């Protein structure tokens, strides 16, 4: 891991955020984390989840939709309408 466990969530890449989120889920599922720490890592997990969702929305907004002409041939691309 190149980032520290307490790295700023807003600066994490999607891959790093999802990796840390998976680690948190595994720790919580094991049930061996003290209650106070469980609450703290759950809160961090929520932040990581929001970061992943934000990055996915940004990626979707950059994806192009292929347009076709009347004969079904690719005629170009246009921005994907993400709402």
mmCIF file of N, CA and C in Angstrom:
data_model
loop_
_atom_site.group_PDB
_atom_site.id
_atom_site.type_symbol
_atom_site.label_atom_id
_atom_site.label_comp_id
_atom_site.label_asym_id
_atom_site.label_seq_id
_atom_site.Cartn_x
_atom_site.Cartn_y
_atom_site.Cartn_z
ATOM 1 N N UNK A 1 0.834 -1.174 0.000
ATOM 2 C CA UNK A 1 0.000 0.000 0.000
ATOM 3 C C UNK A 1 0.881 1.241 0.000
ATOM 4 N N UNK A 2 0.679 2.074 -0.982
ATOM 5 C CA UNK A 2 1.476 3.283 -1.060
ATOM 6 C C UNK A 2 0.871 4.406 -0.230
ATOM 7 N N UNK A 3 -0.425 4.409 -0.057
ATOM 8 C CA UNK A 3 -1.083 5.438 0.742
ATOM 9 C C UNK A 3 -1.200 4.961 2.179
ATOM 10 N N UNK A 4 -1.224 5.913 3.103
ATOM 11 C CA UNK A 4 -1.416 5.550 4.492
ATOM 12 C C UNK A 4 -2.887 5.213 4.711
ATOM 13 N N UNK A 5 -3.205 4.451 5.739
ATOM 14 C CA UNK A 5 -4.594 4.086 5.988
ATOM 15 C C UNK A 5 -5.493 5.291 6.235
ATOM 16 N N UNK A 6 -4.914 6.420 6.589
ATOM 17 C CA UNK A 6 -5.716 7.604 6.886
ATOM 18 C C UNK A 6 -5.532 8.683 5.824
ATOM 19 N N UNK A 7 -5.178 8.290 4.616
ATOM 20 C CA UNK A 7 -5.010 9.244 3.528
ATOM 21 C C UNK A 7 -6.327 9.963 3.262
ATOM 22 N N UNK A 8 -6.226 11.192 2.777
ATOM 23 C CA UNK A 8 -7.401 11.992 2.466
ATOM 24 C C UNK A 8 -8.229 11.263 1.403
ATOM 25 N N UNK A 9 -9.447 10.915 1.743
ATOM 26 C CA UNK A 9 -10.322 10.154 0.848
ATOM 27 C C UNK A 9 -10.506 10.883 -0.478
ATOM 28 N N UNK A 10 -10.592 12.202 -0.439
ATOM 29 C CA UNK A 10 -10.833 12.985 -1.653
ATOM 30 C C UNK A 10 -9.679 12.931 -2.642
ATOM 31 N N UNK A 11 -8.526 12.447 -2.202
ATOM 32 C CA UNK A 11 -7.352 12.370 -3.077
ATOM 33 C C UNK A 11 -7.078 10.951 -3.573
ATOM 34 N N UNK A 12 -7.854 9.989 -3.107
ATOM 35 C CA UNK A 12 -7.606 8.598 -3.478
ATOM 36 C C UNK A 12 -8.115 8.295 -4.882
ATOM 37 N N UNK A 13 -7.384 7.432 -5.573
ATOM 38 C CA UNK A 13 -7.866 6.930 -6.851
ATOM 39 C C UNK A 13 -9.001 5.954 -6.586
ATOM 40 N N UNK A 14 -9.773 5.653 -7.616
ATOM 41 C CA UNK A 14 -10.867 4.691 -7.462
ATOM 42 C C UNK A 14 -10.318 3.357 -6.964
ATOM 43 N N UNK A 15 -9.241 2.890 -7.587
ATOM 44 C CA UNK A 15 -8.691 1.576 -7.227
ATOM 45 C C UNK A 15 -8.237 1.530 -5.772
ATOM 46 N N UNK A 16 -7.587 2.578 -5.324
ATOM 47 C CA UNK A 16 -7.103 2.613 -3.937
ATOM 48 C C UNK A 16 -8.271 2.705 -2.955
ATOM 49 N N UNK A 17 -9.277 3.513 -3.297
ATOM 50 C CA UNK A 17 -10.442 3.657 -2.420
ATOM 51 C C UNK A 17 -11.206 2.353 -2.300
ATOM 52 N N UNK A 18 -11.409 1.660 -3.423
ATOM 53 C CA UNK A 18 -12.168 0.400 -3.384
ATOM 54 C C UNK A 18 -11.376 -0.676 -2.635
ATOM 55 N N UNK A 19 -10.055 -0.665 -2.788
ATOM 56 C CA UNK A 19 -9.211 -1.628 -2.066
ATOM 57 C C UNK A 19 -9.329 -1.415 -0.556
ATOM 58 N N UNK A 20 -9.269 -0.168 -0.130
ATOM 59 C CA UNK A 20 -9.391 0.114 1.302
ATOM 60 C C UNK A 20 -10.791 -0.219 1.804
ATOM 61 N N UNK A 21 -11.798 0.082 1.008
ATOM 62 C CA UNK A 21 -13.180 -0.228 1.387
ATOM 63 C C UNK A 21 -13.359 -1.739 1.561
ATOM 64 N N UNK A 22 -12.801 -2.527 0.659
ATOM 65 C CA UNK A 22 -12.885 -3.993 0.778
ATOM 66 C C UNK A 22 -12.210 -4.486 2.051
ATOM 67 N N UNK A 23 -11.081 -3.878 2.409
ATOM 68 C CA UNK A 23 -10.381 -4.247 3.634
ATOM 69 C C UNK A 23 -11.244 -3.954 4.858
ATOM 70 N N UNK A 24 -11.897 -2.803 4.850
ATOM 71 C CA UNK A 24 -12.773 -2.423 5.966
ATOM 72 C C UNK A 24 -13.934 -3.403 6.089
ATOM 73 N N UNK A 25 -14.552 -3.748 4.970
ATOM 74 C CA UNK A 25 -15.679 -4.690 4.996
ATOM 75 C C UNK A 25 -15.239 -6.026 5.577
ATOM 76 N N UNK A 26 -14.088 -6.525 5.147
ATOM 77 C CA UNK A 26 -13.585 -7.807 5.665
ATOM 78 C C UNK A 26 -13.354 -7.742 7.170
ATOM 79 N N UNK A 27 -12.766 -6.635 7.634
ATOM 80 C CA UNK A 27 -12.508 -6.492 9.074
ATOM 81 C C UNK A 27 -13.809 -6.477 9.860
ATOM 82 N N UNK A 28 -14.799 -5.742 9.347
ATOM 83 C CA UNK A 28 -16.082 -5.677 10.051
ATOM 84 C C UNK A 28 -16.790 -7.024 10.027
ATOM 85 N N UNK A 29 -16.712 -7.733 8.910
ATOM 86 C CA UNK A 29 -17.361 -9.048 8.814
ATOM 87 C C UNK A 29 -16.714 -10.061 9.742
ATOM 88 N N UNK A 30 -15.419 -9.936 9.988
ATOM 89 C CA UNK A 30 -14.733 -10.849 10.899
ATOM 90 C C UNK A 30 -15.237 -10.691 12.331
ATOM 91 N N UNK A 31 -15.729 -9.506 12.669
ATOM 92 C CA UNK A 31 -16.284 -9.274 13.991
ATOM 93 C C UNK A 31 -15.269 -9.230 15.111
ATOM 94 N N UNK A 32 -13.994 -9.052 14.778
ATOM 95 C CA UNK A 32 -12.955 -9.047 15.808
ATOM 96 C C UNK A 32 -12.437 -7.644 16.107
ATOM 97 N N UNK A 33 -13.159 -6.634 15.643
ATOM 98 C CA UNK A 33 -12.743 -5.244 15.849
ATOM 99 C C UNK A 33 -13.526 -4.688 17.033
ATOM 100 N N UNK A 34 -12.847 -4.027 17.971
ATOM 101 C CA UNK A 34 -13.553 -3.422 19.101
ATOM 102 C C UNK A 34 -14.613 -2.438 18.606
ATOM 103 N N UNK A 35 -15.661 -2.270 19.386
ATOM 104 C CA UNK A 35 -16.806 -1.449 18.994
ATOM 105 C C UNK A 35 -16.402 -0.046 18.545
ATOM 106 N N UNK A 36 -15.601 0.643 19.349
ATOM 107 C CA UNK A 36 -15.220 2.021 19.014
ATOM 108 C C UNK A 36 -14.483 2.081 17.678
ATOM 109 N N UNK A 37 -13.580 1.143 17.465
ATOM 110 C CA UNK A 37 -12.857 1.101 16.191
ATOM 111 C C UNK A 37 -13.791 0.726 15.046
ATOM 112 N N UNK A 38 -14.746 -0.156 15.311
ATOM 113 C CA UNK A 38 -15.723 -0.541 14.287
ATOM 114 C C UNK A 38 -16.487 0.683 13.784
ATOM 115 N N UNK A 39 -16.900 1.529 14.702
ATOM 116 C CA UNK A 39 -17.632 2.745 14.334
ATOM 117 C C UNK A 39 -16.740 3.647 13.489
ATOM 118 N N UNK A 40 -15.490 3.811 13.891
ATOM 119 C CA UNK A 40 -14.559 4.690 13.170
ATOM 120 C C UNK A 40 -14.286 4.165 11.756
ATOM 121 N N UNK A 41 -14.051 2.863 11.622
ATOM 122 C CA UNK A 41 -13.752 2.362 10.283
ATOM 123 C C UNK A 41 -15.019 2.286 9.430
ATOM 124 N N UNK A 42 -16.180 2.115 10.056
ATOM 125 C CA UNK A 42 -17.435 2.157 9.307
ATOM 126 C C UNK A 42 -17.633 3.552 8.708
ATOM 127 N N UNK A 43 -17.361 4.586 9.515
ATOM 128 C CA UNK A 43 -17.488 5.960 9.018
ATOM 129 C C UNK A 43 -16.524 6.204 7.858
ATOM 130 N N UNK A 44 -15.304 5.710 7.962
ATOM 131 C CA UNK A 44 -14.331 5.852 6.867
ATOM 132 C C UNK A 44 -14.829 5.085 5.644
ATOM 133 N N UNK A 45 -15.412 3.933 5.875
ATOM 134 C CA UNK A 45 -15.969 3.152 4.775
ATOM 135 C C UNK A 45 -17.053 3.911 4.027
ATOM 136 N N UNK A 46 -17.889 4.618 4.758
ATOM 137 C CA UNK A 46 -18.932 5.442 4.125
ATOM 138 C C UNK A 46 -18.305 6.529 3.257
ATOM 139 N N UNK A 47 -17.248 7.157 3.740
ATOM 140 C CA UNK A 47 -16.552 8.180 2.958
ATOM 141 C C UNK A 47 -15.934 7.581 1.707
ATOM 142 N N UNK A 48 -15.354 6.408 1.849
ATOM 143 C CA UNK A 48 -14.742 5.729 0.700
ATOM 144 C C UNK A 48 -15.808 5.352 -0.331
ATOM 145 N N UNK A 49 -16.955 4.894 0.136
ATOM 146 C CA UNK A 49 -18.056 4.540 -0.768
ATOM 147 C C UNK A 49 -18.502 5.758 -1.569
ATOM 148 N N UNK A 50 -18.661 6.883 -0.882
ATOM 149 C CA UNK A 50 -19.058 8.118 -1.582
ATOM 150 C C UNK A 50 -18.000 8.531 -2.614
ATOM 151 N N UNK A 51 -16.725 8.372 -2.278
ATOM 152 C CA UNK A 51 -15.632 8.714 -3.212
ATOM 153 C C UNK A 51 -15.709 7.825 -4.450
ATOM 154 N N UNK A 52 -15.922 6.538 -4.262
ATOM 155 C CA UNK A 52 -16.027 5.616 -5.395
ATOM 156 C C UNK A 52 -17.216 5.991 -6.277
ATOM 157 N N UNK A 53 -18.342 6.307 -5.666
ATOM 158 C CA UNK A 53 -19.532 6.701 -6.438
ATOM 159 C C UNK A 53 -19.262 7.974 -7.235
ATOM 160 N N UNK A 54 -18.575 8.928 -6.619
ATOM 161 C CA UNK A 54 -18.243 10.188 -7.297
ATOM 162 C C UNK A 54 -17.348 9.922 -8.510
ATOM 163 N N UNK A 55 -16.329 9.096 -8.321
ATOM 164 C CA UNK A 55 -15.407 8.795 -9.421
ATOM 165 C C UNK A 55 -16.107 8.039 -10.539
ATOM 166 N N UNK A 56 -17.029 7.149 -10.195
ATOM 167 C CA UNK A 56 -17.784 6.431 -11.220
ATOM 168 C C UNK A 56 -18.677 7.376 -12.013
ATOM 169 N N UNK A 57 -19.334 8.309 -11.330
ATOM 170 C CA UNK A 57 -20.166 9.301 -12.030
ATOM 171 C C UNK A 57 -19.325 10.132 -12.988
ATOM 172 N N UNK A 58 -18.128 10.525 -12.559
ATOM 173 C CA UNK A 58 -17.240 11.302 -13.419
ATOM 174 C C UNK A 58 -16.831 10.488 -14.647
ATOM 175 N N UNK A 59 -16.536 9.220 -14.452
ATOM 176 C CA UNK A 59 -16.145 8.362 -15.572
ATOM 177 C C UNK A 59 -17.309 8.182 -16.536
ATOM 178 N N UNK A 60 -18.501 7.972 -16.011
ATOM 179 C CA UNK A 60 -19.678 7.806 -16.865
ATOM 180 C C UNK A 60 -19.936 9.059 -17.693
ATOM 181 N N UNK A 61 -19.690 10.210 -17.119
ATOM 182 C CA UNK A 61 -19.924 11.464 -17.830
ATOM 183 C C UNK A 61 -18.969 11.621 -19.005
ATOM 184 N N UNK A 62 -17.829 10.945 -18.971
ATOM 185 C CA UNK A 62 -16.850 11.048 -20.051
ATOM 186 C C UNK A 62 -17.051 9.992 -21.137
ATOM 187 N N UNK A 63 -17.874 9.012 -20.875
ATOM 188 C CA UNK A 63 -18.106 7.945 -21.839
ATOM 189 C C UNK A 63 -18.919 8.496 -23.003
ATOM 190 N N UNK A 64 -18.538 8.109 -24.205
ATOM 191 C CA UNK A 64 -19.269 8.545 -25.398
ATOM 192 C C UNK A 64 -20.290 7.496 -25.813
ATOM 193 N N UNK A 65 -21.405 7.985 -26.308
ATOM 194 C CA UNK A 65 -22.445 7.126 -26.855
ATOM 195 C C UNK A 65 -22.248 7.094 -28.369
ATOM 196 N N UNK A 66 -22.220 5.918 -28.941
ATOM 197 C CA UNK A 66 -22.051 5.788 -30.387
ATOM 198 C C UNK A 66 -23.396 6.053 -31.055
ATOM 199 N N UNK A 67 -23.388 6.919 -32.052
ATOM 200 C CA UNK A 67 -24.612 7.213 -32.802
ATOM 201 C C UNK A 67 -24.546 6.482 -34.131
ATOM 202 N N UNK A 68 -25.706 6.092 -34.632
ATOM 203 C CA UNK A 68 -25.767 5.384 -35.913
ATOM 204 C C UNK A 68 -26.668 6.135 -36.877
ATOM 205 N N UNK A 69 -26.426 5.904 -38.182
ATOM 206 C CA UNK A 69 -27.281 6.520 -39.196
ATOM 207 C C UNK A 69 -28.450 5.591 -39.502
ATOM 208 N N UNK A 70 -29.271 5.953 -40.463
ATOM 209 C CA UNK A 70 -30.480 5.184 -40.800
ATOM 210 C C UNK A 70 -30.164 3.753 -41.202
ATOM 211 N N UNK A 71 -28.977 3.509 -41.760
ATOM 212 C CA UNK A 71 -28.619 2.149 -42.182
ATOM 213 C C UNK A 71 -27.978 1.338 -41.056
ATOM 214 N N UNK A 72 -27.819 1.960 -39.889
ATOM 215 C CA UNK A 72 -27.249 1.235 -38.756
ATOM 216 C C UNK A 72 -25.743 1.332 -38.659
ATOM 217 N N UNK A 73 -25.120 2.102 -39.545
ATOM 218 C CA UNK A 73 -23.667 2.277 -39.514
ATOM 219 C C UNK A 73 -23.288 3.341 -38.477
ATOM 220 N N UNK A 74 -22.158 3.159 -37.851
ATOM 221 C CA UNK A 74 -21.689 4.146 -36.880
ATOM 222 C C UNK A 74 -21.481 5.485 -37.585
ATOM 223 N N UNK A 75 -22.077 6.530 -37.039
ATOM 224 C CA UNK A 75 -21.995 7.842 -37.661
ATOM 225 C C UNK A 75 -21.194 8.826 -36.807
ATOM 226 N N UNK A 76 -20.838 8.455 -35.621
ATOM 227 C CA UNK A 76 -20.075 9.339 -34.751
ATOM 228 C C UNK A 76 -20.387 9.062 -33.301
ATOM 229 N N UNK A 77 -19.982 9.965 -32.475
ATOM 230 C CA UNK A 77 -20.235 9.827 -31.037
ATOM 231 C C UNK A 77 -20.782 11.138 -30.505
ATOM 232 N N UNK A 78 -21.439 11.046 -29.383
ATOM 233 C CA UNK A 78 -21.920 12.223 -28.663
ATOM 234 C C UNK A 78 -21.813 11.919 -27.191
ATOM 235 N N UNK A 79 -21.742 12.959 -26.361
ATOM 236 C CA UNK A 79 -21.623 12.705 -24.920
ATOM 237 C C UNK A 79 -22.812 11.890 -24.405
ATOM 238 N N UNK A 80 -22.519 11.008 -23.480
ATOM 239 C CA UNK A 80 -23.561 10.214 -22.834
ATOM 240 C C UNK A 80 -24.342 11.115 -21.903
ATOM 241 N N UNK A 81 -25.649 11.040 -21.960
ATOM 242 C CA UNK A 81 -26.502 11.855 -21.098
ATOM 243 C C UNK A 81 -26.671 11.149 -19.759
ATOM 244 N N UNK A 82 -25.841 11.540 -18.788
ATOM 245 C CA UNK A 82 -25.873 10.932 -17.471
ATOM 246 C C UNK A 82 -26.620 11.865 -16.533
ATOM 247 N N UNK A 83 -27.623 11.306 -15.866
ATOM 248 C CA UNK A 83 -28.405 12.128 -14.934
ATOM 249 C C UNK A 83 -28.403 11.523 -13.574
#
